[in-house]
mmCIF file of C-alpha atoms in Angstrom:
data_model
loop_
_atom_site.group_PDB
_atom_site.id
_atom_site.type_symbol
_atom_site.label_atom_id
_atom_site.label_comp_id
_atom_site.label_asym_id
_atom_site.label_seq_id
_atom_site.Cartn_x
_atom_site.Cartn_y
_atom_site.Cartn_z
ATOM 1 C CA MET A 207 11.660 0.271 4.434
ATOM 2 C CA ARG A 208 8.457 -0.257 2.439
ATOM 3 C CA ASP A 209 5.242 1.523 3.349
ATOM 4 C CA PRO A 210 2.447 -0.941 4.191
ATOM 5 C CA LEU A 211 0.056 1.018 1.982
ATOM 6 C CA LEU A 212 1.936 -0.307 -1.023
ATOM 7 C CA MET A 213 1.357 -3.769 0.281
ATOM 8 C CA ILE A 214 -2.338 -3.116 0.795
ATOM 9 C CA ALA A 215 -2.795 -2.042 -2.802
ATOM 10 C CA ALA A 216 -0.808 -4.891 -4.214
ATOM 11 C CA VAL A 217 -2.195 -7.625 -1.994
ATOM 12 C CA LEU A 218 -5.742 -6.559 -2.484
ATOM 13 C CA ALA A 219 -5.200 -6.176 -6.188
ATOM 14 C CA PHE A 220 -4.170 -9.840 -6.207
ATOM 15 C CA GLY A 221 -6.417 -11.015 -3.391
ATOM 16 C CA CYS A 222 -7.541 -14.147 -5.158
ATOM 17 C CA ALA A 223 -4.052 -15.683 -5.317
ATOM 18 C CA SER A 224 -2.766 -18.184 -2.786
ATOM 19 C CA ALA A 225 -0.057 -17.258 -0.318
ATOM 20 C CA PRO A 226 3.565 -18.404 -0.767
ATOM 21 C CA PRO A 227 5.686 -19.571 2.168
ATOM 22 C CA PRO A 228 6.303 -16.704 4.593
ATOM 23 C CA LEU A 229 9.421 -14.590 4.221
ATOM 24 C CA PRO A 230 11.243 -12.964 7.143
ATOM 25 C CA ALA A 231 9.228 -10.111 8.622
ATOM 26 C CA SER A 232 10.122 -6.540 7.737
ATOM 27 C CA PRO A 233 10.792 -4.022 10.477
ATOM 28 C CA PRO A 234 7.653 -2.070 11.393
ATOM 29 C CA PRO A 235 7.208 1.376 9.855
ATOM 30 C CA ARG A 236 7.049 4.466 12.003
ATOM 31 C CA PRO A 237 3.551 5.894 12.472
ATOM 32 C CA HIS A 238 2.716 8.655 9.987
ATOM 33 C CA SER A 239 2.689 11.203 12.808
ATOM 34 C CA GLU A 240 6.427 10.648 13.300
ATOM 35 C CA ARG A 241 7.326 11.120 9.649
ATOM 36 C CA PRO A 242 9.362 14.189 8.730
ATOM 37 C CA ALA A 243 7.860 16.760 6.362
ATOM 38 C CA VAL A 244 10.809 16.427 3.942
ATOM 39 C CA SER A 245 13.141 13.479 3.524
ATOM 40 C CA GLN A 246 16.747 14.183 2.538
ATOM 41 C CA ASP A 247 17.964 10.654 3.381
ATOM 42 C CA PRO A 248 16.847 7.849 1.028
ATOM 43 C CA ALA A 249 16.420 5.536 4.049
ATOM 44 C CA LEU A 250 13.846 7.831 5.681
ATOM 45 C CA PRO A 251 10.130 7.390 5.037
ATOM 46 C CA PRO A 252 8.272 9.767 2.719
ATOM 47 C CA PRO A 253 6.398 12.847 3.951
ATOM 48 C CA THR A 254 3.075 12.313 5.701
ATOM 49 C CA GLY A 255 0.372 11.424 3.210
ATOM 50 C CA ALA A 256 2.826 10.370 0.499
ATOM 51 C CA LEU A 257 4.612 7.313 -0.885
ATOM 52 C CA TRP A 258 7.957 7.243 -2.678
ATOM 53 C CA ARG A 259 7.470 6.430 -6.358
ATOM 54 C CA GLU A 260 10.793 4.566 -6.364
ATOM 55 C CA GLU A 261 9.606 2.267 -3.573
ATOM 56 C CA LEU A 262 6.228 1.769 -5.226
ATOM 57 C CA LEU A 263 7.928 0.720 -8.469
ATOM 58 C CA HIS A 264 10.180 -1.665 -6.562
ATOM 59 C CA THR A 265 7.164 -3.085 -4.735
ATOM 60 C CA VAL A 266 5.191 -3.690 -7.935
ATOM 61 C CA ASP A 267 8.244 -5.199 -9.630
ATOM 62 C CA SER A 268 8.911 -7.481 -6.626
ATOM 63 C CA GLY A 269 5.710 -9.406 -7.252
ATOM 64 C CA LEU A 270 2.903 -10.862 -5.225
ATOM 65 C CA GLY A 271 4.923 -13.080 -2.900
ATOM 66 C CA ARG A 272 6.310 -10.163 -0.907
ATOM 67 C CA PHE A 273 2.817 -8.894 -0.141
ATOM 68 C CA LEU A 274 1.024 -12.037 0.838
ATOM 69 C CA GLN A 275 3.340 -12.546 3.782
ATOM 70 C CA HIS A 276 1.632 -9.661 5.598
ATOM 71 C CA VAL A 277 -2.071 -9.936 4.811
ATOM 72 C CA GLU A 278 -4.687 -12.601 4.264
ATOM 73 C CA VAL A 279 -7.885 -11.738 2.397
ATOM 74 C CA GLN A 280 -10.971 -13.584 1.247
ATOM 75 C CA PRO A 281 -13.740 -12.647 -1.181
ATOM 76 C CA LYS A 282 -16.689 -10.944 0.512
ATOM 77 C CA LEU A 283 -20.032 -11.861 -1.041
ATOM 78 C CA GLU A 284 -23.434 -10.358 -0.237
ATOM 79 C CA ASP A 285 -26.534 -11.931 -1.747
ATOM 80 C CA GLY A 286 -24.229 -13.843 -4.089
ATOM 81 C CA ALA A 287 -22.578 -10.664 -5.410
ATOM 82 C CA PHE A 288 -18.891 -9.805 -4.966
ATOM 83 C CA ARG A 289 -18.438 -6.775 -2.673
ATOM 84 C CA GLY A 290 -14.672 -6.780 -2.251
ATOM 85 C CA PHE A 291 -11.896 -8.562 -0.418
ATOM 86 C CA GLN A 292 -12.301 -8.834 3.337
ATOM 87 C CA ILE A 293 -9.166 -8.609 5.435
ATOM 88 C CA VAL A 294 -8.883 -11.768 7.526
ATOM 89 C CA ASN A 295 -5.449 -11.266 9.061
ATOM 90 C CA LEU A 296 -2.693 -8.654 9.190
ATOM 91 C CA ALA A 297 0.639 -9.991 10.348
ATOM 92 C CA PRO A 298 2.719 -9.010 12.062
ATOM 93 C CA GLU A 299 0.451 -6.387 13.615
ATOM 94 C CA GLU A 300 3.315 -3.956 14.233
ATOM 95 C CA PHE A 301 4.000 -3.901 10.480
ATOM 96 C CA TRP A 302 0.603 -2.239 9.988
ATOM 97 C CA GLN A 303 1.096 0.376 12.710
ATOM 98 C CA GLY A 304 -0.019 3.807 11.503
ATOM 99 C CA VAL A 305 -2.237 2.470 8.696
ATOM 100 C CA ASP A 306 -6.001 2.754 9.173
ATOM 101 C CA ILE A 307 -6.866 -0.741 7.978
ATOM 102 C CA GLN A 308 -7.941 -3.652 10.162
ATOM 103 C CA ARG A 309 -9.369 -7.167 10.210
ATOM 104 C CA GLY A 310 -12.897 -7.198 8.866
ATOM 105 C CA ASP A 311 -12.433 -4.224 6.517
ATOM 106 C CA VAL A 312 -13.596 -4.943 2.959
ATOM 107 C CA VAL A 313 -11.471 -3.451 0.181
ATOM 108 C CA THR A 314 -13.641 -2.580 -2.803
ATOM 109 C CA ALA A 315 -11.312 -0.824 -5.276
ATOM 110 C CA VAL A 316 -7.775 0.419 -5.861
ATOM 111 C CA ASN A 317 -7.560 3.851 -7.514
ATOM 112 C CA GLY A 318 -11.196 3.536 -8.537
ATOM 113 C CA MET A 319 -10.499 0.333 -10.448
ATOM 114 C CA PRO A 320 -12.464 -2.847 -9.668
ATOM 115 C CA ILE A 321 -10.518 -5.805 -8.291
ATOM 116 C CA GLU A 322 -13.041 -8.658 -8.568
ATOM 117 C CA ARG A 323 -11.469 -10.550 -11.468
ATOM 118 C CA GLU A 324 -7.816 -11.504 -11.730
ATOM 119 C CA THR A 325 -7.389 -9.416 -14.885
ATOM 120 C CA GLN A 326 -8.956 -6.369 -13.194
ATOM 121 C CA ALA A 327 -6.748 -6.835 -10.145
ATOM 122 C CA TYR A 328 -3.655 -7.156 -12.320
ATOM 123 C CA ASP A 329 -4.584 -4.004 -14.252
ATOM 124 C CA ALA A 330 -5.103 -2.046 -10.998
ATOM 125 C CA PHE A 331 -1.762 -3.277 -9.672
ATOM 126 C CA GLN A 332 0.163 -2.394 -12.840
ATOM 127 C CA ALA A 333 -1.573 0.996 -13.115
ATOM 128 C CA LEU A 334 0.133 1.995 -9.850
ATOM 129 C CA LYS A 335 3.356 2.433 -11.828
ATOM 130 C CA GLN A 336 1.944 5.533 -13.548
ATOM 131 C CA ALA A 337 -0.473 6.679 -10.828
ATOM 132 C CA LYS A 338 -0.108 10.076 -9.138
ATOM 133 C CA GLU A 339 -1.822 8.797 -6.014
ATOM 134 C CA LEU A 340 -2.871 5.603 -4.298
ATOM 135 C CA ILE A 341 -6.487 5.427 -3.184
ATOM 136 C CA VAL A 342 -7.675 2.274 -1.459
ATOM 137 C CA SER A 343 -11.476 2.274 -1.164
ATOM 138 C CA TYR A 344 -12.863 0.069 1.567
ATOM 139 C CA GLN A 345 -15.742 -0.416 3.963
ATOM 140 C CA ARG A 346 -15.638 -0.737 7.723
ATOM 141 C CA ALA A 347 -18.852 -1.912 9.360
ATOM 142 C CA GLY A 348 -20.653 -1.123 6.090
ATOM 143 C CA GLU A 349 -19.454 2.502 5.998
ATOM 144 C CA PRO A 350 -17.311 3.609 3.018
ATOM 145 C CA ARG A 351 -13.764 4.811 3.740
ATOM 146 C CA GLU A 352 -10.624 5.697 1.789
ATOM 147 C CA LEU A 353 -6.897 5.619 2.301
ATOM 148 C CA LYS A 354 -5.332 8.251 0.076
ATOM 149 C CA TYR A 355 -1.619 8.863 -0.543
ATOM 150 C CA ARG A 356 0.242 11.012 -3.080
ATOM 151 C CA ILE A 357 2.933 9.166 -5.024
ATOM 152 C CA ILE A 358 6.042 11.347 -5.292
ATOM 153 C CA ALA A 359 9.601 10.974 -6.487
ATOM 154 C CA LYS A 360 12.328 11.515 -3.930
ATOM 155 C CA SER A 361 13.563 14.372 -6.127
ATOM 156 C CA GLU A 362 10.233 16.176 -5.513
ATOM 157 C CA THR A 363 10.876 16.595 -1.784
ATOM 158 C CA GLY A 364 12.604 19.940 -2.025
ATOM 159 C CA LYS A 365 16.191 18.763 -1.790
ATOM 160 C CA SER A 366 18.424 21.743 -2.049
ATOM 161 C CA THR A 367 21.488 21.871 -4.250
ATOM 162 C CA PRO A 368 24.709 21.983 -2.227
ATOM 163 C CA ALA A 369 26.354 25.400 -2.097
ATOM 164 C CA PRO A 370 29.518 25.814 -4.178
ATOM 165 C CA PRO A 371 32.747 25.523 -2.198
ATOM 166 C CA ALA A 372 34.063 28.792 -0.735
ATOM 167 C CA HIS A 373 37.311 30.202 -2.244
#
């Protein structure tokens, strides 16, 4: 299961592209409050406030088409100046459950990097591969907000080494 935050970063990093035909919907993620503190099973979601690096890499490598099936954005201009990408639609709604992002929010940066031009958006998207965290800066009703997630490897979750067999 992919975390929708990965999709937010990628979609908004490529907000100026057109959407491909829709793909089958993914199952909705569990809300962050239901996430376990440590994941031993690779199918389980990451700890609260974190994203699996392995899934992030897969998401970036999968390309734009996977993302645009779940979000529609448009440039937000004020007095002729670009302010960010405004979220027009999130679909299906249950996919976005547990993520504090909604229609009307205006995403202004990904990890502090501007996303106005295609080259900037591409750079922000690719930079996620080496990032230690994902920070999506956005505005809601003109007020600045942030979504912030640590990016961790599954091996960093405190898996214990199995005990040696008893003799």
